Amino acid sequence: MILQWLKRQLTLAAGSSLTKQLSGRYINNTDLLAIDVELTSLDAKATDITSIGWVAGKGGQLSLSSCEYFVINTSAALGQSPVIHGLTHDILAQGKPLAVSLDKLMPLLQSSVLVFHNASLDLAALNKAFIELSLPVIDVIYIDTLKLAVYQLSKQHQVLPTNSATLTVCRQRLDLPSCPEHNALDDALATIQLLFAQFEQFGLDQTSPLSQLLHTKALGKYRLGETQDR
């Protein structure tokens, strides 16, 4: 009972802190950074990053000049990654060290609200990398387009249809054009475009505060570089 009470209090405190951090953040003045990582597996504790891509956006516009894409030099077991992402050991051998990509990414992490489709997996993979590379601990704010989609779908379905919340299907449902899949940069671009469409779906305009999405549980905080207790 006491443990459950403590967990509830911590959850309430975290929610209050996030609300404060979102104060003054509106659609038109918030720097967004969509990030996607391609991984060797879906096991967050064991997975390794094989590629990473990101793109910035603000006020409903994405910045193509901000696009970055890195293939990561790793000798990790690839599992189905070559089949899904097309990244073989030969291709990865020509890639950059993970530290190089994260060194370029880090200055953007705290100045932006991060955007993911399936934030829990991507953040766990990034956190694992931060710990392994002994990078400084940083707190980030994120928004998860997957959770926004699930929130809307749950209004119509008690049990979500299979594959109804994939990035591709979510885009199709909002009449966004098809785009290439399973490339980190392509997926980052697809994710930020999806978010802009979801803003409209939720009735938000340029002057709307991001905090209007707190009830969806799609907004959150995460501490990168620290062992997670959840």
Coordinates of C-alpha atoms in Angstrom, one line a residue:
M1 CA 0.0 0.0 0.0
I2 CA 2.8 2.4 1.0
L3 CA 4.7 1.6 -2.2
Q4 CA 1.7 2.2 -4.4
W5 CA 1.0 5.5 -2.6
L6 CA 4.6 6.6 -3.1
K7 CA 4.4 5.7 -6.8
R8 CA 1.2 7.8 -7.2
Q9 CA 2.9 10.8 -5.5
L10 CA 5.9 10.5 -7.7
T11 CA 3.7 10.4 -10.8
L12 CA 1.8 13.4 -9.7
A13 CA 5.0 15.3 -9.0
A14 CA 6.4 14.4 -12.4
G15 CA 3.2 15.6 -14.0
S16 CA 3.3 18.9 -12.2
S17 CA 6.9 19.4 -13.2
L18 CA 6.1 18.7 -16.8
T19 CA 3.3 21.2 -16.8
K20 CA 5.6 23.9 -15.5
Q21 CA 8.2 23.1 -18.1
L22 CA 5.6 23.3 -20.8
S23 CA 4.5 26.8 -19.6
G24 CA 5.0 29.3 -22.5
R25 CA 5.4 26.6 -25.1
Y26 CA 3.0 27.0 -28.0
I27 CA 2.7 25.3 -31.3
N28 CA 4.2 28.4 -33.1
N29 CA 7.2 28.9 -30.7
T30 CA 8.3 25.4 -29.8
D31 CA 11.4 23.9 -31.5
L32 CA 10.6 20.3 -32.4
L33 CA 13.1 17.6 -33.2
A34 CA 11.9 14.4 -34.7
I35 CA 14.3 11.5 -34.1
D36 CA 14.3 8.0 -35.3
V37 CA 16.7 5.2 -34.6
E38 CA 17.0 1.9 -36.4
L39 CA 17.8 -1.0 -34.0
T40 CA 19.2 -4.5 -34.0
S41 CA 16.2 -5.7 -31.9
L42 CA 13.1 -4.6 -30.0
D43 CA 14.6 -5.6 -26.7
A44 CA 15.4 -2.2 -25.2
K45 CA 18.0 -3.7 -22.8
A46 CA 19.9 -5.5 -25.5
T47 CA 19.4 -3.5 -28.7
D48 CA 22.0 -1.5 -30.5
I49 CA 21.6 1.5 -32.8
T50 CA 22.5 0.8 -36.5
S51 CA 21.4 4.2 -37.8
I52 CA 19.9 7.5 -36.6
G53 CA 18.2 10.4 -38.3
W54 CA 16.6 13.6 -37.2
V55 CA 14.9 16.7 -38.6
A56 CA 13.8 19.9 -36.9
G57 CA 10.5 21.7 -37.3
K58 CA 8.5 24.6 -35.8
G59 CA 5.1 26.1 -36.4
G60 CA 3.9 23.4 -38.7
Q61 CA 7.0 23.7 -40.9
L62 CA 9.9 21.3 -41.1
S63 CA 13.5 22.4 -41.9
L64 CA 15.0 20.2 -44.6
S65 CA 18.4 21.9 -44.0
S66 CA 18.4 20.5 -40.4
C67 CA 18.2 16.9 -41.6
E68 CA 21.0 14.6 -40.4
Y69 CA 21.5 10.9 -41.0
F70 CA 24.2 8.6 -39.6
V71 CA 24.9 4.9 -40.3
I72 CA 26.6 3.6 -37.2
N73 CA 29.7 1.4 -37.2
T74 CA 28.8 -1.5 -35.0
S75 CA 29.8 -5.1 -34.7
A76 CA 26.6 -6.1 -32.8
A77 CA 24.6 -9.1 -33.9
L78 CA 22.1 -7.7 -36.4
G79 CA 19.2 -10.2 -36.2
Q80 CA 16.6 -9.2 -38.8
S81 CA 18.1 -5.7 -39.3
P82 CA 19.6 -6.4 -42.7
V83 CA 16.3 -7.7 -44.0
I84 CA 14.2 -4.9 -42.5
H85 CA 16.5 -1.9 -42.8
G86 CA 19.0 -3.1 -45.5
L87 CA 21.9 -2.4 -43.2
T88 CA 24.4 -5.2 -43.5
H89 CA 27.7 -5.6 -41.7
D90 CA 29.6 -4.4 -44.8
I91 CA 27.5 -1.2 -44.9
L92 CA 27.8 -0.6 -41.1
A93 CA 31.6 -1.1 -41.3
Q94 CA 31.6 2.1 -43.4
G95 CA 29.6 4.0 -40.8
K96 CA 30.5 6.5 -38.1
P97 CA 31.1 5.7 -34.4
L98 CA 27.9 6.2 -32.4
A99 CA 29.7 8.9 -30.3
V100 CA 30.1 11.1 -33.4
S101 CA 26.3 11.1 -34.1
L102 CA 25.4 11.7 -30.5
D103 CA 28.0 14.5 -30.2
K104 CA 26.1 16.3 -33.0
L105 CA 22.7 15.5 -31.5
M106 CA 23.3 16.4 -27.9
P107 CA 23.1 20.3 -28.2
L108 CA 19.7 19.9 -29.8
L109 CA 18.2 17.6 -27.2
Q110 CA 17.5 20.1 -24.4
S111 CA 16.6 23.1 -26.7
S112 CA 13.8 21.1 -28.4
V113 CA 10.8 19.0 -27.7
L114 CA 11.7 15.6 -29.1
V115 CA 9.3 13.8 -31.3
F116 CA 9.1 10.0 -31.7
H117 CA 6.8 7.3 -33.0
N118 CA 7.2 4.8 -30.1
A119 CA 9.1 7.0 -27.7
S120 CA 9.6 4.3 -25.1
L121 CA 11.7 2.1 -27.4
D122 CA 13.8 4.9 -29.0
L123 CA 14.5 6.7 -25.7
A124 CA 15.5 3.4 -24.1
A125 CA 18.0 2.7 -27.0
L126 CA 19.4 6.3 -26.7
N127 CA 19.6 5.9 -22.9
K128 CA 21.5 2.7 -23.3
A129 CA 23.9 4.5 -25.6
F130 CA 24.4 7.4 -23.3
I131 CA 25.2 5.1 -20.4
E132 CA 27.7 3.0 -22.5
L133 CA 29.4 6.1 -23.7
S134 CA 29.4 7.8 -20.3
L135 CA 27.7 10.9 -21.7
P136 CA 26.4 13.6 -19.4
V137 CA 22.9 13.0 -17.9
I138 CA 20.3 15.3 -19.5
D139 CA 16.6 15.7 -19.1
V140 CA 14.4 15.9 -22.2
I141 CA 10.8 16.5 -23.0
Y142 CA 9.2 14.4 -25.7
I143 CA 5.9 13.9 -27.5
D144 CA 5.0 10.5 -28.9
T145 CA 2.9 10.4 -32.1
L146 CA 2.2 6.7 -31.4
K147 CA 0.5 7.6 -28.1
L148 CA -1.5 10.4 -29.8
A149 CA -2.7 7.9 -32.3
V150 CA -3.6 5.3 -29.7
Y151 CA -5.5 7.9 -27.7
Q152 CA -7.7 8.6 -30.7
L153 CA -8.1 5.0 -31.6
S154 CA -9.2 4.1 -28.1
K155 CA -12.2 6.3 -28.5
Q156 CA -13.4 3.9 -31.3
H157 CA -12.1 0.5 -30.2
Q158 CA -11.9 -1.3 -26.9
V159 CA -9.2 -3.5 -28.4
L160 CA -7.0 -1.8 -31.0
P161 CA -6.9 -3.5 -34.5
T162 CA -3.6 -5.2 -35.4
N163 CA -1.1 -2.8 -36.8
S164 CA -3.5 0.1 -36.5
A165 CA -0.9 2.4 -34.9
T166 CA 2.1 1.8 -37.1
L167 CA 3.7 5.0 -38.6
T168 CA 2.5 4.1 -42.1
V169 CA -1.1 3.3 -41.0
C170 CA -1.3 6.4 -38.8
R171 CA -0.2 8.6 -41.8
Q172 CA -2.7 6.9 -44.1
R173 CA -5.6 7.5 -41.6
L174 CA -4.8 11.3 -41.7
D175 CA -4.5 11.3 -45.6
L176 CA -0.8 11.9 -45.6
P177 CA 1.1 10.6 -48.7
S178 CA 3.0 7.4 -48.6
C179 CA 6.7 7.6 -47.9
P180 CA 9.7 5.3 -47.8
E181 CA 10.0 3.1 -44.7
H182 CA 12.7 1.6 -42.5
N183 CA 15.2 4.4 -43.0
A184 CA 15.9 6.5 -39.9
L185 CA 15.8 9.9 -41.7
D186 CA 12.8 9.0 -43.8
D187 CA 11.0 7.9 -40.6
A188 CA 11.9 11.0 -38.8
L189 CA 10.5 13.1 -41.6
A190 CA 7.4 11.0 -41.7
T191 CA 7.0 11.3 -37.9
I192 CA 7.1 15.1 -37.8
Q193 CA 4.7 15.4 -40.7
L194 CA 2.4 13.1 -38.8
L195 CA 2.6 15.2 -35.7
F196 CA 1.6 18.4 -37.6
A197 CA -1.4 16.5 -39.0
Q198 CA -2.2 15.3 -35.4
F199 CA -2.1 18.9 -34.2
E200 CA -4.9 19.6 -36.6
Q201 CA -6.8 16.4 -35.7
F202 CA -6.8 17.6 -32.0
G203 CA -8.1 21.0 -33.0
L204 CA -4.9 22.8 -32.2
D205 CA -3.7 25.9 -34.0
Q206 CA -0.5 27.9 -34.0
T207 CA -1.4 29.7 -30.8
S208 CA -2.4 26.6 -28.9
P209 CA -0.2 25.6 -25.9
L210 CA 1.4 22.2 -26.1
S211 CA 0.0 21.5 -22.6
Q212 CA -3.4 20.9 -24.2
L213 CA -2.1 17.5 -25.2
L214 CA -1.1 16.5 -21.6
H215 CA -4.3 14.5 -21.1
T216 CA -3.3 12.1 -23.9
K217 CA -0.3 10.9 -22.0
A218 CA 1.7 11.5 -25.2
L219 CA 3.9 14.2 -23.6
G220 CA 6.5 13.1 -21.2
K221 CA 9.9 13.7 -19.6
Y222 CA 12.9 11.3 -19.7
R223 CA 16.4 11.4 -18.2
L224 CA 19.0 10.2 -20.6
G225 CA 22.2 8.7 -19.2
E226 CA 20.7 7.3 -16.1
T227 CA 19.4 3.8 -15.2
Q228 CA 15.7 3.8 -15.5
D229 CA 13.5 2.3 -12.7
R230 CA 10.5 1.9 -15.0

